Coordinates of C-alpha atoms and ligand atoms in Angstrom, one line a residue:
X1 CA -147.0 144.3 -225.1
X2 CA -145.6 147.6 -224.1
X3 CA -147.6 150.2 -222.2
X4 CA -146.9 154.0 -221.1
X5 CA -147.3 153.8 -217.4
X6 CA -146.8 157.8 -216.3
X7 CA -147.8 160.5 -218.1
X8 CA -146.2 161.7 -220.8
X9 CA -143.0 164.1 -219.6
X10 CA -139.6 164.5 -220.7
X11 CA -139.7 160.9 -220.5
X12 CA -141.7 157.7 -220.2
X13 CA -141.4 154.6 -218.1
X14 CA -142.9 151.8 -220.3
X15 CA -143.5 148.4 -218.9
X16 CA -142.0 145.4 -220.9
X17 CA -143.9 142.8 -218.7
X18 CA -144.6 140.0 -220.6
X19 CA -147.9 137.4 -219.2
X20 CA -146.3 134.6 -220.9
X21 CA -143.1 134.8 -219.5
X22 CA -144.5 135.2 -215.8
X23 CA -146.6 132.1 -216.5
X24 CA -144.2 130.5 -217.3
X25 CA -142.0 131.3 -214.4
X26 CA -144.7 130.9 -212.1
X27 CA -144.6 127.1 -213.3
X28 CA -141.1 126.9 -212.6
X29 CA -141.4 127.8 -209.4
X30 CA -144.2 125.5 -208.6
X31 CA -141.9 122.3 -210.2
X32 CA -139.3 123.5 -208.3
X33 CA -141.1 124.1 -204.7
X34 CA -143.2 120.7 -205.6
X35 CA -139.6 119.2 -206.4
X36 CA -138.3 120.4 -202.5
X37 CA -141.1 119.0 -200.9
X38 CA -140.7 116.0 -202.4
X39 CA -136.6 115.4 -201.7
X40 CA -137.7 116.3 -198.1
X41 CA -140.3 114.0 -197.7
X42 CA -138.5 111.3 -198.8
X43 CA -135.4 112.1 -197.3
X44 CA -135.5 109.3 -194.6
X45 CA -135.9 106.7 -197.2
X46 CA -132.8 107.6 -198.9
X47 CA -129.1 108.4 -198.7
X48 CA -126.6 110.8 -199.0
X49 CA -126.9 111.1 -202.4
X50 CA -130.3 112.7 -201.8
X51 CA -128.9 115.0 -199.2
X52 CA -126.6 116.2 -202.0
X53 CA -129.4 116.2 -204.3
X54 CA -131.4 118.4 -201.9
X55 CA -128.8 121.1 -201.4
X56 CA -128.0 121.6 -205.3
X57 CA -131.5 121.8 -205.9
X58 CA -132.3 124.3 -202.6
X59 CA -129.1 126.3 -203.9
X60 CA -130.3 126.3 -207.8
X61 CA -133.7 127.3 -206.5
X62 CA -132.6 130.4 -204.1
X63 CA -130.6 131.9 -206.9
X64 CA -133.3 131.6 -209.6
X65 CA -135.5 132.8 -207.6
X66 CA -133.3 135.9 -207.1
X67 CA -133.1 135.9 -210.8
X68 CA -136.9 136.1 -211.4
X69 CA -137.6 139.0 -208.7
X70 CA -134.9 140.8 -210.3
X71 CA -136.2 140.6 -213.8
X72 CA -139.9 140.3 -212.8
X73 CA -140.9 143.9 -213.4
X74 CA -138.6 145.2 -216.7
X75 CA -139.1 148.7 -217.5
X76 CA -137.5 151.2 -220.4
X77 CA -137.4 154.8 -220.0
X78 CA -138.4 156.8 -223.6
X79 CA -136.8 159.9 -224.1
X80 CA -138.3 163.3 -225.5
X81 CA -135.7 165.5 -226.0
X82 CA -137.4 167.6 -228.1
X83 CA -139.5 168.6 -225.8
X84 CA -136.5 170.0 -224.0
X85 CA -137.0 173.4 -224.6
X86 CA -140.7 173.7 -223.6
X87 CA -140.3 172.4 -220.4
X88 CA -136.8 174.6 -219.3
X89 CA -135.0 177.8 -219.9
X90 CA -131.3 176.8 -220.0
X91 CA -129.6 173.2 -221.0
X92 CA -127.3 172.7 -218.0
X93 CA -123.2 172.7 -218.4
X94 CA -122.0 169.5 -218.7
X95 CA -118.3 169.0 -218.4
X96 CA -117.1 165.7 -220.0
X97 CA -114.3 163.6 -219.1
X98 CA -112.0 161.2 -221.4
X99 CA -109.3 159.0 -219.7
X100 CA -106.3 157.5 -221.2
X101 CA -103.4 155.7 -219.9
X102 CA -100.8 154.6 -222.2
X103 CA -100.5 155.6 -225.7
X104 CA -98.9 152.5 -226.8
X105 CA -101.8 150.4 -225.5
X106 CA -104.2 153.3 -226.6
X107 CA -103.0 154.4 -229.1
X108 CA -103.5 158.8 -229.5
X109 CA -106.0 157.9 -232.8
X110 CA -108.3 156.1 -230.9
X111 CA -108.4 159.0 -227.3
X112 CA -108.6 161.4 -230.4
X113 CA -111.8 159.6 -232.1
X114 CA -113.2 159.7 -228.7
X115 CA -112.4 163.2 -228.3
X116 CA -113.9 164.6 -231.3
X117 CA -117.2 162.4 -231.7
X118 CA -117.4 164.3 -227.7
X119 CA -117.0 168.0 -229.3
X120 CA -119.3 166.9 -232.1
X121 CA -122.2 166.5 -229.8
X122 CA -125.8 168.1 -230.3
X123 CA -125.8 170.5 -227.7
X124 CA -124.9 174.1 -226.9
X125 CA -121.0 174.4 -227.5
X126 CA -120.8 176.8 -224.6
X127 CA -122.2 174.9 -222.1
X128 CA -119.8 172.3 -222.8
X129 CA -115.6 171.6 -221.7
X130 CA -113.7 168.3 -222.4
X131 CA -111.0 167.1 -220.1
X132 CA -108.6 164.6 -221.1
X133 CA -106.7 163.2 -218.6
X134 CA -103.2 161.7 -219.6
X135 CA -101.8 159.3 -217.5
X136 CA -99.4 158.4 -220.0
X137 CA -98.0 162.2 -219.8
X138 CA -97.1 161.8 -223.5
X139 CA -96.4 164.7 -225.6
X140 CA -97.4 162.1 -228.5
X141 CA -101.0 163.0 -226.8
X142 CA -100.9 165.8 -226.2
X143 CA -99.8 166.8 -229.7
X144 CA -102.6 164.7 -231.1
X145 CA -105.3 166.7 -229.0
X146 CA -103.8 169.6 -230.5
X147 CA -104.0 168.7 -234.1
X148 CA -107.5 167.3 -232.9
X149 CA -108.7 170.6 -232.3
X150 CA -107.7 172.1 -235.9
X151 CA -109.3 169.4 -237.2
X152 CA -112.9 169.7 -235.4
X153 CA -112.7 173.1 -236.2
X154 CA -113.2 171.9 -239.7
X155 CA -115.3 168.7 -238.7
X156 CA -118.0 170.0 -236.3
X157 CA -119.8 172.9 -238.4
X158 CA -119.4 169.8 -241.0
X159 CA -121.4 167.1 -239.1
X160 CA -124.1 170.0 -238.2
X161 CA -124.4 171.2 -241.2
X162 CA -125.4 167.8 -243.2
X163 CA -126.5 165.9 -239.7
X164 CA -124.1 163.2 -239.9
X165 CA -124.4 160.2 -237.1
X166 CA -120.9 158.9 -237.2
X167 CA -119.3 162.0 -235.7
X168 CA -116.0 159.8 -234.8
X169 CA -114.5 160.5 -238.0
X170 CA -112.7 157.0 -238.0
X171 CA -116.3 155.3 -238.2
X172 CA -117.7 157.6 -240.6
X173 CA -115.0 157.0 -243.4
X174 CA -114.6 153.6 -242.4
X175 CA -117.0 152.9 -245.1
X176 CA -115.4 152.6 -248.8
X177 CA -118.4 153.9 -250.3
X178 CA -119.1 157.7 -250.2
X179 CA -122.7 158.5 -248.5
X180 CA -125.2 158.7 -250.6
X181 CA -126.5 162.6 -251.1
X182 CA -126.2 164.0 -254.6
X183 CA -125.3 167.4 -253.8
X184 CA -122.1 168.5 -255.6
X185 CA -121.7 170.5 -252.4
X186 CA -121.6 167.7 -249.9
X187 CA -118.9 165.4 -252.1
X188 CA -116.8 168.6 -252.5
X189 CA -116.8 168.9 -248.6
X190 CA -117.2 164.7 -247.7
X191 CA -114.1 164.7 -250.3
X192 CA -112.3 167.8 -248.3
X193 CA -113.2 166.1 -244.7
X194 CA -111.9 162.8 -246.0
X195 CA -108.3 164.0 -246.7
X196 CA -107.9 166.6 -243.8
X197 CA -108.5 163.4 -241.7
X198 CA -106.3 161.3 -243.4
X199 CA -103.7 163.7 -242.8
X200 CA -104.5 164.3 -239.0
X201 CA -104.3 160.4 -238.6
X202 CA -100.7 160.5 -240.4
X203 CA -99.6 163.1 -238.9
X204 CA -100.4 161.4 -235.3
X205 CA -99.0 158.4 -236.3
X206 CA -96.0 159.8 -237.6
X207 CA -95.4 160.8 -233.8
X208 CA -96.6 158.0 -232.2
X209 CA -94.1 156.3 -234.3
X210 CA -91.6 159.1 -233.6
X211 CA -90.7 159.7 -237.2
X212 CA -91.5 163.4 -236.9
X213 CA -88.9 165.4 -235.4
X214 CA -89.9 166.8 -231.8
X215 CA -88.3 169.7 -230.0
X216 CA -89.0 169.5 -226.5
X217 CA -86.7 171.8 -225.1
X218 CA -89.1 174.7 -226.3
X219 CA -92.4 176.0 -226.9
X220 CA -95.4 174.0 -226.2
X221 CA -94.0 170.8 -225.3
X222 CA -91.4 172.4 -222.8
X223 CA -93.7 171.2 -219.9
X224 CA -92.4 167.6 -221.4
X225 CA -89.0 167.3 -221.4
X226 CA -87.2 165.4 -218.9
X227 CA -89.5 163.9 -217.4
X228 CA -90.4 160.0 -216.2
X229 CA -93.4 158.8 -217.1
X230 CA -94.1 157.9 -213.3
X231 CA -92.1 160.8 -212.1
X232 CA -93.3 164.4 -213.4
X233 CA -95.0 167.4 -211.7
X234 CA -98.4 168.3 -213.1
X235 CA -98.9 169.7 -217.0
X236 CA -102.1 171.2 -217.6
X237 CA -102.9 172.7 -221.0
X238 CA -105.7 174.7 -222.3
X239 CA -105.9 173.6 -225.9
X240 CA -108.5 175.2 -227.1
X241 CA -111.2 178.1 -224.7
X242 CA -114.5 178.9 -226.5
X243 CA -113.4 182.1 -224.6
X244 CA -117.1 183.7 -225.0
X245 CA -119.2 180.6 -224.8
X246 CA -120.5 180.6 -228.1
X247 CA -122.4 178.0 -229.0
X248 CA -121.4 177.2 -232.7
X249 CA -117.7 177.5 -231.7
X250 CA -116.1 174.1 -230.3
X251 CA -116.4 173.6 -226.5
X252 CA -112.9 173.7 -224.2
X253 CA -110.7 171.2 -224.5
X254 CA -108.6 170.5 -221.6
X255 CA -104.9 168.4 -221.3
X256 CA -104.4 167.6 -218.3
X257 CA -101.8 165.5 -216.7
X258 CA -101.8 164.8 -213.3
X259 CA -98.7 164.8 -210.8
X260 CA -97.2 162.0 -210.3
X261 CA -94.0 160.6 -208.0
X262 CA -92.6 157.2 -207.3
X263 CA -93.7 156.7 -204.1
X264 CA -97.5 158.4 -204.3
X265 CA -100.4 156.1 -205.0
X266 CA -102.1 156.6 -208.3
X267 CA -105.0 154.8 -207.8
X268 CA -105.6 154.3 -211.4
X269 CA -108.5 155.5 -213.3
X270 CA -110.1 156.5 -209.7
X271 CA -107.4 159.1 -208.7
X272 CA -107.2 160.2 -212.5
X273 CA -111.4 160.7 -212.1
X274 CA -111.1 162.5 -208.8
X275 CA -108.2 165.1 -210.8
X276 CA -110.6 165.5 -213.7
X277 CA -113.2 166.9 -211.4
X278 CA -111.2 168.8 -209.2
X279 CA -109.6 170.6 -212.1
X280 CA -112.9 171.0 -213.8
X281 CA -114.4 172.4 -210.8
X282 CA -112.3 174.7 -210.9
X283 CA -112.1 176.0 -214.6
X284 CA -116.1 175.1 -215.7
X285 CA -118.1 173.8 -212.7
X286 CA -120.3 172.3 -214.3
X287 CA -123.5 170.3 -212.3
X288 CA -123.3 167.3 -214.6
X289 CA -120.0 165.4 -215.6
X290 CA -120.6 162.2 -218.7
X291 CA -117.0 160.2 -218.6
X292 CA -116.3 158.3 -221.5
X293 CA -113.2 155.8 -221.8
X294 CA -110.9 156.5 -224.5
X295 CA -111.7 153.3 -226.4
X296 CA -115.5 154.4 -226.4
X297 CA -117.1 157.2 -228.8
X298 CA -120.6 158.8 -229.1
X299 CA -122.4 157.1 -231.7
X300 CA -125.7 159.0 -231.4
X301 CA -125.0 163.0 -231.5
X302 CA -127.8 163.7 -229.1
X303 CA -127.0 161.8 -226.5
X304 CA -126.3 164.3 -223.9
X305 CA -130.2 165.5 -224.7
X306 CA -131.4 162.1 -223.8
X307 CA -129.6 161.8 -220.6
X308 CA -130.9 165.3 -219.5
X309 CA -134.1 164.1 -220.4
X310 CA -133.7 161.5 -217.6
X311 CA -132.1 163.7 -215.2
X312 CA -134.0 167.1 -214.9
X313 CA -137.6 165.3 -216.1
X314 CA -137.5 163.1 -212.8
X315 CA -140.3 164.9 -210.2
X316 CA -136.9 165.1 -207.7
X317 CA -133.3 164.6 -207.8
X318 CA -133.4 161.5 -205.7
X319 CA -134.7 159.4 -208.8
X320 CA -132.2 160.0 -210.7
X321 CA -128.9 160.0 -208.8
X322 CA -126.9 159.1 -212.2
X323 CA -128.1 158.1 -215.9
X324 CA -125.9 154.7 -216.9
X325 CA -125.5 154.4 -220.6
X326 CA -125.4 150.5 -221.3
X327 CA -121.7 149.4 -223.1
X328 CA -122.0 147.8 -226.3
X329 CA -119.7 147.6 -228.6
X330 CA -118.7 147.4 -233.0
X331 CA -117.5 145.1 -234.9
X332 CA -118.1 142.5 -232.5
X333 CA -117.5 138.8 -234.1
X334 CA -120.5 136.9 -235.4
X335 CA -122.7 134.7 -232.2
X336 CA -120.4 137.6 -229.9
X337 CA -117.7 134.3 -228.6
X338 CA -116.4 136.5 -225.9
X339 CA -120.0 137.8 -224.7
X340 CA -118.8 141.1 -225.1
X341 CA -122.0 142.3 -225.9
X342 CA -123.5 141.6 -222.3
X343 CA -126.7 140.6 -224.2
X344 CA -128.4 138.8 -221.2
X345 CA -127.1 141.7 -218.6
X346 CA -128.8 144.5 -221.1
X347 CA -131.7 142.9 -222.5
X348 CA -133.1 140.6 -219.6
X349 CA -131.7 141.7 -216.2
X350 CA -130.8 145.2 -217.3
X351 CA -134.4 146.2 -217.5
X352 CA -136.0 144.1 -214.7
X353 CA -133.1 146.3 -212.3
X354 CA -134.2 149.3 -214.5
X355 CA -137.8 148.8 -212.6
X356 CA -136.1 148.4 -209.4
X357 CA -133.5 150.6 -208.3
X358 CA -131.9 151.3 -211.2
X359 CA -128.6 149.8 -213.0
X360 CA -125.2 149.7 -211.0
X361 CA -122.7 152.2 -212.1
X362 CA -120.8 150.8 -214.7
X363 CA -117.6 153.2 -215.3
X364 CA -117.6 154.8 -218.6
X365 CA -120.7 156.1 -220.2
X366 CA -122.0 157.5 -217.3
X367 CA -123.9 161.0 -216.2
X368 CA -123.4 161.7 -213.2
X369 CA -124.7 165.3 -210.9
X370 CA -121.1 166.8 -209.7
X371 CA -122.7 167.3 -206.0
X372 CA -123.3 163.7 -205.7
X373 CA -119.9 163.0 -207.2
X374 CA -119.0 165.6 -204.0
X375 CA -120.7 163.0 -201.8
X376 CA -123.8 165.2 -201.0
X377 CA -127.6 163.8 -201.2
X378 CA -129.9 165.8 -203.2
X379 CA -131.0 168.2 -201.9
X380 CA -135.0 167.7 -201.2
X381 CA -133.7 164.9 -198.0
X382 CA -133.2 167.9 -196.1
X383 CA -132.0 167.0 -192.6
X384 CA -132.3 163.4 -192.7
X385 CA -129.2 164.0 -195.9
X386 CA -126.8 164.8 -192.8
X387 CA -127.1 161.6 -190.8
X388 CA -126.4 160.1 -194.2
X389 CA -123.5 162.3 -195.1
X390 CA -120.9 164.7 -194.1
X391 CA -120.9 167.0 -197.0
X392 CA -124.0 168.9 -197.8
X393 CA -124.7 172.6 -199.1
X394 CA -124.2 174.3 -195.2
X395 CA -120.6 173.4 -194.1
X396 CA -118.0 175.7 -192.3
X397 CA -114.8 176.9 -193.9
X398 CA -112.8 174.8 -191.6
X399 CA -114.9 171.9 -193.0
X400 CA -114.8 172.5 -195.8
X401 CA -111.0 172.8 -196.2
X402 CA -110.5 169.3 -194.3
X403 CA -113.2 167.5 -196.6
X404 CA -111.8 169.2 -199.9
X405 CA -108.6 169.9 -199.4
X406 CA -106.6 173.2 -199.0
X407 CA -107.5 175.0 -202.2
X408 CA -109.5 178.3 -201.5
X409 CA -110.8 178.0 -205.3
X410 CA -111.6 174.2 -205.2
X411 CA -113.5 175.2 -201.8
X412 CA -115.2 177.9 -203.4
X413 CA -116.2 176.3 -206.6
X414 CA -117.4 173.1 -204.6
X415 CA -119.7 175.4 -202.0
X416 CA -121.4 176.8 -205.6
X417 CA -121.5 173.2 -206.4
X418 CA -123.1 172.1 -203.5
X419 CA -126.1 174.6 -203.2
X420 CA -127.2 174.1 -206.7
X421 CA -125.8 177.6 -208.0
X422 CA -124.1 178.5 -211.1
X423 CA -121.0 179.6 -211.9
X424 CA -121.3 183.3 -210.8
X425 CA -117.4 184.7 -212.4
X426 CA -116.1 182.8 -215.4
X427 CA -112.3 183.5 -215.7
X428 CA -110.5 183.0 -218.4
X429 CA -109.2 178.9 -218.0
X430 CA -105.3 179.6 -218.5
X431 CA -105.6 181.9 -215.2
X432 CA -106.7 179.3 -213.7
X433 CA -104.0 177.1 -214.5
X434 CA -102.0 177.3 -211.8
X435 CA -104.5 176.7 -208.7
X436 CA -105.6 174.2 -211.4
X437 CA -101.8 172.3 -210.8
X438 CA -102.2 172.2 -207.1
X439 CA -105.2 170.4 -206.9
X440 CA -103.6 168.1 -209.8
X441 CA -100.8 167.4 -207.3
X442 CA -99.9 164.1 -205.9
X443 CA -100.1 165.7 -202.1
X444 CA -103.3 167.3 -202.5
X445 CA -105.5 164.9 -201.2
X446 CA -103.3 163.5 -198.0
X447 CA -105.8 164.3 -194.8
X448 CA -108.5 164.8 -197.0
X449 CA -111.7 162.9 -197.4
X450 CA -111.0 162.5 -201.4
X451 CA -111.3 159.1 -202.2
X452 CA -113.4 158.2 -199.0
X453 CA -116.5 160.0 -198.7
X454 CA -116.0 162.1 -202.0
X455 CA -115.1 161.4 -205.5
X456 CA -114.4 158.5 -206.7
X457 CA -113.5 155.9 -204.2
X458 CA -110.0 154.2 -203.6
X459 CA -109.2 150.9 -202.4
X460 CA -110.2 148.9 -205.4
X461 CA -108.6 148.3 -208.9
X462 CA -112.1 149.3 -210.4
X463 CA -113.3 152.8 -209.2
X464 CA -116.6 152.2 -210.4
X465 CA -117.9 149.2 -208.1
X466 CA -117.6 150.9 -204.6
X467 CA -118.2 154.1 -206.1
X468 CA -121.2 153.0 -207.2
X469 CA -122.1 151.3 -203.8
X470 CA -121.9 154.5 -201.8
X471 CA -124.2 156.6 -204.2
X472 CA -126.7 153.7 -204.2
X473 CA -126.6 154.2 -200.7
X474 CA -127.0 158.1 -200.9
X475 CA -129.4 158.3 -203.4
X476 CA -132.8 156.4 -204.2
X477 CA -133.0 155.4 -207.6
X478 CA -130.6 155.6 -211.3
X479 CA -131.9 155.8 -214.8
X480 CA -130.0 153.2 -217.3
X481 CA -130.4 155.3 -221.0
X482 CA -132.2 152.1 -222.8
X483 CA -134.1 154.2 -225.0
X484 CA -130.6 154.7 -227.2
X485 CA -129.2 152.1 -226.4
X486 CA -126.0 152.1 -229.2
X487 CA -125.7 155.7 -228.2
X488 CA -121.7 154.9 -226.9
X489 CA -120.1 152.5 -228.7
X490 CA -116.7 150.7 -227.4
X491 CA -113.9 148.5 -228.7
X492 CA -114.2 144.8 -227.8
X493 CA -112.4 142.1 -227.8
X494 CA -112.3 139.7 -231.0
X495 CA -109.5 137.4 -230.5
X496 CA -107.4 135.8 -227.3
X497 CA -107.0 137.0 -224.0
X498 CA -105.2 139.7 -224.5
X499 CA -108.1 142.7 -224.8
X500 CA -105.6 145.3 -226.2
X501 CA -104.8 144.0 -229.1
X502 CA -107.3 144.7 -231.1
X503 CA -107.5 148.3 -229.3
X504 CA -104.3 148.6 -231.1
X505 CA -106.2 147.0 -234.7
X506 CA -108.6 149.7 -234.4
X507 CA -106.5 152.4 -233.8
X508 CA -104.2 151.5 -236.9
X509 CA -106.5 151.1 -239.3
X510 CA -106.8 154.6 -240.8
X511 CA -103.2 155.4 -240.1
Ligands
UPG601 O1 -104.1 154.3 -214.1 C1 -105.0 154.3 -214.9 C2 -105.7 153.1 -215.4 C3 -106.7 153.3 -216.3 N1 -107.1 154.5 -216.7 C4 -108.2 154.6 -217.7 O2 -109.4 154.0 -217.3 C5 -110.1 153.5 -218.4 C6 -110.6 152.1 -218.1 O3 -109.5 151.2 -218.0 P1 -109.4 149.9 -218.8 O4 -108.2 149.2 -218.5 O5 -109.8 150.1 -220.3 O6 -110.6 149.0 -218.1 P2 -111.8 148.3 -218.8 O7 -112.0 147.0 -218.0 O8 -111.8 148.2 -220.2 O9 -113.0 149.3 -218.4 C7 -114.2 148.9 -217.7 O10 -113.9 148.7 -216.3 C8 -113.4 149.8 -215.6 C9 -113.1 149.4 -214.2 O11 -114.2 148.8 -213.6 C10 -114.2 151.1 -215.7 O12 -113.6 152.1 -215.2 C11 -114.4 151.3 -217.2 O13 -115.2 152.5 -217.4 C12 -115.1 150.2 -217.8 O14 -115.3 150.4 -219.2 C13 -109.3 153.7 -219.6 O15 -109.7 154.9 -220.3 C14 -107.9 154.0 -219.1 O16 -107.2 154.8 -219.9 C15 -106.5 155.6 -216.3 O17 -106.8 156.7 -216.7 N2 -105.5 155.5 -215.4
MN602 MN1 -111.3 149.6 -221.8

């Protein structure tokens, strides 16, 4: 049975240890220790076969026994975030990234979902900025992001208002049958909300399909004509500025597309990561960053409460070097054929490493502190952080400029970053744009330490493993966000090999 083991904070570590299950693994390891002895005591008896016999079994044996110590001690970590506001001032910025590559893979409706469920989120609006980073450099995207925002205008104060879960709008009118609440009010509005999103999905459709007529040589979309797809300078667009940080207005929303030239590497979702927080170290600064894929949406609005929960209720920073939010995913088939629920990696191993160290870092759905991103140790290491690192809060200009690169604003920002202080002079984000282009160059990082010792790292196809290795061995311990644990939903697989088709199902359906 569960049992609080700390007192109770803005969370609580509970113990899942279960007596039965360590009896019975006790006995398995007696069987298998008794079997051992016995293979070697009658190994001069017998022949090779046995030999064989002995390794499979020494083999079988190591690796469970890695197995048990790993899940010997499972813990879950309860949340409190109402008790937020008793125990400090301020919530904390959090600036909050969404990738996307290709909108004919991913399709614009789907980044779009992801996009809005983000703005929907319980939290001060202010304190918030969304980045979407567009690999694809598709006006189809960008166009989408824009019609986006008209529509969460709408959408938000609607999901607040009548505290709606489903803040993707896809999910939420998904079901044929309308909600239940009686109010002639709320079907008026549900009714309203239903077609303004029906006509946002056609409308993005309509240019994904390139049935709408597009004028690129002009206005907005300028920025997109003639360009290569692998060959353009960098296009960033402020789509929307909650210019005085209100809280019940939306929160930025940020296109940005990052430079790219034949012969540059990309380095995939890393160097698209590493943009995201330059440019939003720039224009919001903000000390925690939550990156969500664009196939993935937030499924429980307070989400970005619990994870705070995790990472300012630890007694120091080193606890809590990032909060992992499991994956799971909807409309999985029946028995999950394709496992990809990761049932045994969540459930069983997931919390015995949650009463370790802490989960690996896992990509999207993950909060992490912008200075660790920067390749700092928390602070409270003091001087032994410096043998561990080269970046920390005290560094010279001149190193400063070789570990960040040559933008005096990036440095800046980073320094703020770095020492734990605010933004001291918001400027208004279009001003910003163009120191925001040089750092979103494909030069900018060349004799840096940008995808080395800070940011995400290069050298992998997947940012997140070694990424994940170097904070593990910066930082002492990670939170894994258990306590909600459908809080970030994703699109699996349910047919095949091929993983993007039914990305494409999903994205189609309301079109
Ligand atoms: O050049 C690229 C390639 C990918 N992406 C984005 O990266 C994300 C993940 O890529 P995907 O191909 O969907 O990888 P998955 O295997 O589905 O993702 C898992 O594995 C990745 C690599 O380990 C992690 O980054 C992800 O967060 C994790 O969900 C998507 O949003 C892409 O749009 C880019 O922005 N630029
Ligand atoms: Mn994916």
């Amino acid at each position: 049975m569960a049992k609080a083991i700390s007192p109770p904070n803005l969370y609580d570590k509970v113990s899942l240890q279960n007596p039965l299950h360590r009896a019975f693994d006790v006995t398995i390891f007696v069987l298998l220790i008794s079997l051992l002895v016995y293979r070697l005591l009658h190994f001069s008896s017998n022949g090779f076969a046995w030999l064989l016999a002995l390794l499979c079994e020494s083999c079988f044996t190591f690796t469970w026994v890695l197995t048990v110590s790993t899940k010997w001690n499972p813990v879950e970590y309860r949340t409190y975030p109402e008790r937020l506001s008793q125990k400090i001032q301020e919530l904390p910025p959090v600036d909050m990234f969404v990738t996307t590559a290709d909108p004919e893979l991913e399709p614009p409706i789907l980044t779009v979902n992801t996009v809005i469920s983000l703005l929907a989120v319980d939290y001060p609006a202010g304190k918030l900025a969304c980045y979407v980073s567009d690999d694809g450099c598709s006006p189809v995207t960008y166009y989408s992001l824009v019609e986006a925002s008209k529509f969460a205008r709408l959408w938000v104060p609607f999901c607040k208002k009548h505290d709606i879960q489903d803040r993707a709008p896809f999910r939420y009118f998904c079901s044929e049958e309308v909600p239940l609440n009686n109010s002639l009010e709320f079907q008026q509005e549900y009714n309203k909300m239903k077609d303004e999103y029906e006509e946002l999905a056609t409308k993005i459709n309509d240019a994904n399909k390139k049935s709408i007529d597009w004028n690129l040589s002009s206005g907005d979309f300028a920025a997109f004509s003639n360009i290569e797809r692998k060959n353009h300078p960098a296009i960033i667009k402020v789509v929307w500025e909650n210019k005085g940080g209100i809280s019940d207005e939306l929160p930025h929303l940020i296109y940005i597309s990052r430079e790219k030239r034949p012969k540059h590497p990309h380095h995939y979702k890393a160097g698209a990561m590493n943009v995201l927080t330059r440019v939003s170290g720039l224009m919001t600064n903000a000390p925690f960053i939550l990156n969500l894929d664009c196939d993935m949406f937030v499924n429980n609005p307070n989400i970005v409460r619990h994870a705070m929960c995790l990472l300012l209720g630890s007694r120091n920073e080193r606890e809590s070097g990032f909060v992992q939010c499991p994956q799971y995913f909807y409309d999985g088939l029946k028995h999950d054929p394709f496992g990809n629920q990761f049932e045994v990696l969540h459930k069983y191993l997931g919390n015995g490493i949650g009463g370790i160290q802490g989960p690996f870092y896992g990509g999207t759905g993950c909060f992490h502190r912008r200075k660790v991103i920067y390749g700092a140790c928390p602070h409270d290491i003091g001087i032994q952080a410096k043998s561990l690192t080269p970046v920390h809060g005290d560094l010279t200009e001149k190193e400063q400029l070789k570990i960040f690169g040559n933008s005096k604003e990036l440095i800046r920002s980073a320094a703020h970053a770095l020492q734990g202080k605010a933004n001291t002079s918001p400027r208004l984000l279009p001003n910003l744009n163009e120191a925001a282009k040089q750092v979103a160059g494909c030069g900018y990082e060349y004799g840096t330490s940008w995808g080395k010792e800070v940011g995400w790292q290069y050298g992998s196809a997947t940012e997140d493993i070694l990424t994940g290795l170097l904070i593990h061995a910066r930082v002492l311990a990670f939170r894994s966000l258990h306590a909600t644990s459908s809080s970030l939903l994703g699109v699996c697989s349910t047919g095949g090999t091929n993983r993007d088709d039914p990305t494409k199902e999903v994205g189609n359906r309301f079109a």
